[in-house]
Each structure stands twice: as structure tokens, then as C-alpha cells.
Tab-separated table of C-alpha atoms in Angstrom:
chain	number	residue	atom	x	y	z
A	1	UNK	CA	-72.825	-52.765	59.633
A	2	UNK	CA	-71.480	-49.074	58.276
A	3	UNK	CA	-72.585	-45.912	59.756
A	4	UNK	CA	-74.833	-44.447	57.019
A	5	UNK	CA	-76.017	-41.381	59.588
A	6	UNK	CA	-75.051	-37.914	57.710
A	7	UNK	CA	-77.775	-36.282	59.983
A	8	UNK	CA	-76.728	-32.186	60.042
A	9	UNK	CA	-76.446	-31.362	63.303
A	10	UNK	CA	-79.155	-28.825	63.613
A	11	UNK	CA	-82.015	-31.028	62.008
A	12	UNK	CA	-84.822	-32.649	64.482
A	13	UNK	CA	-86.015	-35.235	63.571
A	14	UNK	CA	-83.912	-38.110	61.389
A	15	UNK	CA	-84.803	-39.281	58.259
A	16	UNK	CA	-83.870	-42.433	56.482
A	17	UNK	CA	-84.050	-42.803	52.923
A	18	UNK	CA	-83.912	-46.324	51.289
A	19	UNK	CA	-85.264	-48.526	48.412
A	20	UNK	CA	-88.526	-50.674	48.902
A	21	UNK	CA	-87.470	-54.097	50.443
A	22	UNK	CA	-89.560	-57.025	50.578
A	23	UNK	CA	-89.676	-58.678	54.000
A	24	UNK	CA	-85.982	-56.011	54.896
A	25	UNK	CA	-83.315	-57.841	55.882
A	26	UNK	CA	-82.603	-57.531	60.058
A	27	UNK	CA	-79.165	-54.583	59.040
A	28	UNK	CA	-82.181	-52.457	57.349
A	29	UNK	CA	-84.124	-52.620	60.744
A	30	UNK	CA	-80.933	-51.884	62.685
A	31	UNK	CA	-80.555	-48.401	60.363
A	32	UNK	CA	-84.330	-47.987	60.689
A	33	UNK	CA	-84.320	-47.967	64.878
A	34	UNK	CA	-81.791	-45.224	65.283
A	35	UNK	CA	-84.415	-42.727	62.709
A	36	UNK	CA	-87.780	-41.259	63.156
A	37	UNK	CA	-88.777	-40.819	60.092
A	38	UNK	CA	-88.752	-43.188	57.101
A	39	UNK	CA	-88.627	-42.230	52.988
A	40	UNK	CA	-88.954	-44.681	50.577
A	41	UNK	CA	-87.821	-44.111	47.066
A	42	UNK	CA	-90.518	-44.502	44.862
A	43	UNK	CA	-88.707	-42.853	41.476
A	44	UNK	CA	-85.526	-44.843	40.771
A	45	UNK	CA	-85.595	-47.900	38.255
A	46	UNK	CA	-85.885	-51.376	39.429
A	47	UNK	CA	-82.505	-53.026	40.212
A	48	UNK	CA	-82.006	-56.953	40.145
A	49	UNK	CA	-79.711	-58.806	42.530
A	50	UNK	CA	-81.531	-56.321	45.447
A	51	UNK	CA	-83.834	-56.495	48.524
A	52	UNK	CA	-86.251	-55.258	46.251
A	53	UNK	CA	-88.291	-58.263	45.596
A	54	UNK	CA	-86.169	-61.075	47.522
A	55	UNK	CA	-85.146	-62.111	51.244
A	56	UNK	CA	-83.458	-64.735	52.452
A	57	UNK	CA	-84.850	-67.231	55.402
A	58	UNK	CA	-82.784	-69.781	57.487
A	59	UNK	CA	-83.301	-73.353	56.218
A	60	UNK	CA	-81.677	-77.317	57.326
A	61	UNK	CA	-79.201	-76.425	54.687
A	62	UNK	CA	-78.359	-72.695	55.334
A	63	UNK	CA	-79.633	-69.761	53.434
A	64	UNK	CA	-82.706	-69.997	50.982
A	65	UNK	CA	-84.093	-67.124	49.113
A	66	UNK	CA	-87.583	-66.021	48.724
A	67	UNK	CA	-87.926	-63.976	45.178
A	68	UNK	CA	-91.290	-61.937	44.415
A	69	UNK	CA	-91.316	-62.874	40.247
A	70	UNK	CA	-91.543	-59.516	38.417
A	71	UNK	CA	-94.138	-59.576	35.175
A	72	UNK	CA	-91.399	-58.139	33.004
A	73	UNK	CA	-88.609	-60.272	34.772
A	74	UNK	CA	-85.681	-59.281	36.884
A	75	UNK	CA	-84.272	-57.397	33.932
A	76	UNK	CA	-86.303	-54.850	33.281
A	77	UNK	CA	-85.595	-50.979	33.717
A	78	UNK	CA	-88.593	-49.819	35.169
A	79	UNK	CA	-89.527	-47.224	37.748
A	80	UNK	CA	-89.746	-49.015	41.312
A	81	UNK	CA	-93.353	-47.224	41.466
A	82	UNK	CA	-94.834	-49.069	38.331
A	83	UNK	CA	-93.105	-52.500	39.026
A	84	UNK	CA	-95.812	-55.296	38.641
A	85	UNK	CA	-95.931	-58.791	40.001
A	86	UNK	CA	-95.963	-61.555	37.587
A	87	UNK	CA	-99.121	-63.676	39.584
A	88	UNK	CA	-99.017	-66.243	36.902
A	89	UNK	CA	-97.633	-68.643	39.043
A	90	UNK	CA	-98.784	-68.905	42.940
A	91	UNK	CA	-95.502	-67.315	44.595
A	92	UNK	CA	-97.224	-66.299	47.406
A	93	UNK	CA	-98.383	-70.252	48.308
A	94	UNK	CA	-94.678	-71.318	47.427
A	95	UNK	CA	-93.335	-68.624	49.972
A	96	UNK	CA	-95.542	-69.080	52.548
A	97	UNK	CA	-95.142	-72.876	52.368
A	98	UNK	CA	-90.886	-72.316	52.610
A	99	UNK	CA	-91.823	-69.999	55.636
A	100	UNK	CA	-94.041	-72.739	57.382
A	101	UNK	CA	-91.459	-75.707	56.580
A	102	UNK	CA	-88.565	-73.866	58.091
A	103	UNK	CA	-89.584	-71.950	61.416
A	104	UNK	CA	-92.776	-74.378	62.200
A	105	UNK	CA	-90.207	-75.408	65.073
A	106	UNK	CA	-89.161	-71.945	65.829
A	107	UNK	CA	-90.605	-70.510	69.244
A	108	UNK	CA	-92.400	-67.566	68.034
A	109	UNK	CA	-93.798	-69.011	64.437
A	110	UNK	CA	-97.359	-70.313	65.703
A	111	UNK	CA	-97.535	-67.105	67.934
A	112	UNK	CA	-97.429	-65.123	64.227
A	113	UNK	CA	-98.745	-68.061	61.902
A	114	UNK	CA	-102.281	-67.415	61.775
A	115	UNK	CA	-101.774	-63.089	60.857
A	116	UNK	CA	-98.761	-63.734	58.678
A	117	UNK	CA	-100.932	-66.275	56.758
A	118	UNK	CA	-103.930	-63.950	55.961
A	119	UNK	CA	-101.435	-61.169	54.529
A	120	UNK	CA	-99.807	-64.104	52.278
A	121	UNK	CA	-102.859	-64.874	50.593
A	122	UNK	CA	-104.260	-61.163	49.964
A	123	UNK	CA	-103.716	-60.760	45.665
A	124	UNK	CA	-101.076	-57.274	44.948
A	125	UNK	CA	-100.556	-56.100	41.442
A	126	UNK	CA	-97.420	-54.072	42.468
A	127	UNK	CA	-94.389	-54.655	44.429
A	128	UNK	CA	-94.417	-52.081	46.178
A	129	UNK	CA	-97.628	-52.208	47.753
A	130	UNK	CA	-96.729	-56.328	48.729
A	131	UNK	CA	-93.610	-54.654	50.148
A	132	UNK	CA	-95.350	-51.836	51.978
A	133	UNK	CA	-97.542	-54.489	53.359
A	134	UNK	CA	-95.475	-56.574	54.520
A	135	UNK	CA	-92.936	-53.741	55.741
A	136	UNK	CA	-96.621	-52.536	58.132
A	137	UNK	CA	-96.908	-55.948	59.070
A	138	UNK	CA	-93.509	-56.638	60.735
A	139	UNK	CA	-93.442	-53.001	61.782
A	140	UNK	CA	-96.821	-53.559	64.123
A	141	UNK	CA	-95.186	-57.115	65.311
A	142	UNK	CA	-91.923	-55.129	66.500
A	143	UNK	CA	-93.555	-52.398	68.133
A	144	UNK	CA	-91.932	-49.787	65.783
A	145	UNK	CA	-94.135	-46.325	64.637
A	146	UNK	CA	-92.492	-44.975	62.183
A	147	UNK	CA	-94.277	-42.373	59.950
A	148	UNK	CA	-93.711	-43.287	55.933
A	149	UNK	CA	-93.517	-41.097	53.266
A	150	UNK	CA	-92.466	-41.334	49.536
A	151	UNK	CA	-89.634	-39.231	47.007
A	152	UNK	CA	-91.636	-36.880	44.576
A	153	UNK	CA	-88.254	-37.247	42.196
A	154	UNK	CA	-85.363	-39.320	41.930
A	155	UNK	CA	-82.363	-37.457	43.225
A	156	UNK	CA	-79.308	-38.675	43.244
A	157	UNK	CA	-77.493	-36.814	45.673
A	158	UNK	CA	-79.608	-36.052	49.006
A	159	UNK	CA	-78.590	-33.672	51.934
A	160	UNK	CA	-79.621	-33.919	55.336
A	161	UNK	CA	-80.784	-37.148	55.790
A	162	UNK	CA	-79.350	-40.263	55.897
A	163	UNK	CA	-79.255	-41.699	52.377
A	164	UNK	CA	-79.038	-45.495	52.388
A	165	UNK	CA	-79.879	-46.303	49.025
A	166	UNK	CA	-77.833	-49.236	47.385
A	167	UNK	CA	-76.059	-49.573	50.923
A	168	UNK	CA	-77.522	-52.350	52.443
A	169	UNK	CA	-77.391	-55.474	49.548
A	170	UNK	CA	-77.678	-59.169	49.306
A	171	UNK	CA	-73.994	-61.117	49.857
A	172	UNK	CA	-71.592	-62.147	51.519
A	173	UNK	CA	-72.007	-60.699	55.377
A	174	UNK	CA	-69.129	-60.284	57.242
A	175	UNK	CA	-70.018	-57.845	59.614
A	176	UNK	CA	-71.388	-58.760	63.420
A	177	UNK	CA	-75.511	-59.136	63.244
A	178	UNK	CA	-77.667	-59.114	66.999
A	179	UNK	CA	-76.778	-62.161	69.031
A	180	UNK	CA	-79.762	-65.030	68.935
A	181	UNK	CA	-80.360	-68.566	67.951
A	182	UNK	CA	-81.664	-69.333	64.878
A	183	UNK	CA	-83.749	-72.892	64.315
A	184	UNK	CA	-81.351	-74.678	62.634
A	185	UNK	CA	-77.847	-72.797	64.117
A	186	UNK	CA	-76.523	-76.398	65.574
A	187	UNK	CA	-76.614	-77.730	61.731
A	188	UNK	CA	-75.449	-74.874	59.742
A	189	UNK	CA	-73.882	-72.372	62.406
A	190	UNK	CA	-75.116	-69.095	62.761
A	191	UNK	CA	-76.307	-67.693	59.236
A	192	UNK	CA	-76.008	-63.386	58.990
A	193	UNK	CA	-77.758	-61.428	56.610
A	194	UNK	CA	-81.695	-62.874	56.727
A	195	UNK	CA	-84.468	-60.912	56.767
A	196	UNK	CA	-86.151	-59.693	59.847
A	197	UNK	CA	-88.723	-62.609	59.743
A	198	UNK	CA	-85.923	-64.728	61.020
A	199	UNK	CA	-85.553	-62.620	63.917
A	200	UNK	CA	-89.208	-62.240	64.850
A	201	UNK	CA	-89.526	-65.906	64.521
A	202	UNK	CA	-86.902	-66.802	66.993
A	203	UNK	CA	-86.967	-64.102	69.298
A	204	UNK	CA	-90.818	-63.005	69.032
A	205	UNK	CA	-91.528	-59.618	71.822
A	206	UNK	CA	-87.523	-59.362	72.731
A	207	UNK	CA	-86.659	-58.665	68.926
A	208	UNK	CA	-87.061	-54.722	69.021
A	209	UNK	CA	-84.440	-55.107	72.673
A	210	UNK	CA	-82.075	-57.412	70.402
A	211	UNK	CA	-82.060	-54.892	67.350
A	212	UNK	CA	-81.326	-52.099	69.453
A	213	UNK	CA	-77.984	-53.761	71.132
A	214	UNK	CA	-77.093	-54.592	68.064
């Protein structure tokens, strides 16, 4: 994974700026660890083929993808802050029953079913409350307190903080990702680039140790 620190040396506490991801993918949480403070951009316009309202999960046949439908569709140009889910059809029962089918045999799924399950079927008008929400969620399953706050503006060139905006994107993944097994590893070999649900449901408490030695 790249570097994305441009930290000045004089500043005190490190802040990461970076788009709203649903359900972040485990190289987001790798860049997270190493700051103290987190900004999410809450002014720039919605881009498709992004974190922003997909992740991708480990199933029998390798990667699947989990996409949050959008009530204008995926290409709309709208601020991130007034995105709105399209609840017409019920996403959040299709996603949760993809989760359930592929880690019900993982170690650490029925340690997180019953929680994860509640948050699934709470209703969200906007993505980026669901993301938020589900961001908090994984956050107090990790151990991780990180204080949020939003952009006031869209800027497009930040100083001072580490800006990792459009850095961290769906693809192919060549670079090395924490060492663990995954369910299905023996079938489709090790699969990079999931989102940190993968992680938690394989590796449960040691996750947080396995993201930092990564």
C-alpha cells in the first residue's frame, strides 16, 4: 500500500482525510491506524466505480461485491452529503443474507452475527449516515477511538494532513495485505483488497494486532 503521510513535521496530532466508504476496505484501516484524527469529506460529488457505496466480501468463487443502490443511480453528480439511498428494493436483506452465506463458517461471524444484524435492518435515507454507521460499528469491534469530523468546503488541494482522497480504489491489488486466512483461501487462494468485515470475521479480537503489522 503507498505512503499517503504528508504530515509537517511540527503538527501534533495526524489527520487523515478521505471519502465516505461503506464497510472501508482493510488498506483504508491500515492508513487509518497510523492517524489520530479522522476527516471525512462531506463536499465533493459522488463518484461511481468507488468505496463509496460498495465493498467487496470473500465468497466459494472469489470476490463478490456488495453495492448500496443510489436513488438517482451510480451516475449522478451529486454532493456526497445529499446522496440518497434508493430503498425501493430491500438491499440491506440481500447484503446481509451474502454476509451470512459466506462467513457463517468463519470463526468470528456468530461472535458478531447477532449486533451486525440489528444495524442491517435499521432504515437510512442517506449514504452517508449508513456509512458512518457502519464505519462506528466496525470501529467499536476493532477497538479503534478515533475522533470524526467533517470538510466545511471542498478543497482540492489540502496542506498538513494526509490527503487520501481518490487513493485507495476498487481493482486490481497487487500490493502485500496483513497475513490471515480467509474462509474459503484453500478454493480460491488468498483474495486482497476486501473490506475490513473480512478481516474481523476471520481474525475477530487479533484484527487491530494484524492491521498494525501490516
Amino acid at each position: 500500500m503507498q505512503n499517503f503521510d504528508i504530515m509537517t513535521e511540527n503538527a501534533k496530532e495526524k489527520v487523515l482525510l478521505i471519502e465516505s466508504q461503506y464497510f472501508p476496505p482493510i488498506d483504508s484501516y491500515k492508513t487509518l491506524i497510523k492517524h489520530d484524527i479522522l476527516k471525512i469529506e462531506k463536499y465533493e460529488h459522488y463518484q461511481k466505480l468507488s468505496y463509496r457505496n460498495r465493498c467487496y466480501v470473500a465468497g466459494p468463487n472469489g470476490r463478490m461485491i456488495l453495492s448500496v443502490p443510489l436513488a438517482r443511480g451510480k451516475n449522478q453528480r451529486t454532493v456526497m452529503k445529499d446522496v440518497r439511498i434508493s430503498n425501493e428494493e430491500k438491499w440491506q436483506g440481500l447484503h446481509w443474507k451474502t454476509l451470512v452465506s459466506a462467513y457463517r463458517r468463519s470463526p468470528w461471524f456468530e461472535y458478531y452475527e447477532a449486533d451486525l444484524q440489528v444495524l442491517f435492518e435499521k432504515p437510512f435515507q442517506f449514504l452517508m449516515d449508513w456509512n458512518l454507521a457502519c464505519f462506528e460499528w466496525v470501529n467499536s469491534k476493532l477497538g479503534i477511538e478515533v475522533p470524526i469530523t467533517y470538510t466545511e468546503s471542498y478543497e482540492k488541494e489540502v496542506s498538513g494532513i494526509t490527503d487520501a482522497r481518490e487513493r485507495i480504489l476498487p481493482g486490481p491489488v497487487t500490493e502485500s495485505e496483513p497475513g490471515y486466512t480467509q474462509v474459503f483461501q484453500e478454493r480460491t487462494g488468498f483474495i486482497p483488497g476486501l473490506s475490513i468485515l473480512d478481516l474481523l470475521f476471520c481474525e475477530g479480537k487479533q484484527s487491530l494486532e494484524i492491521l498494525k503489522k501490516g
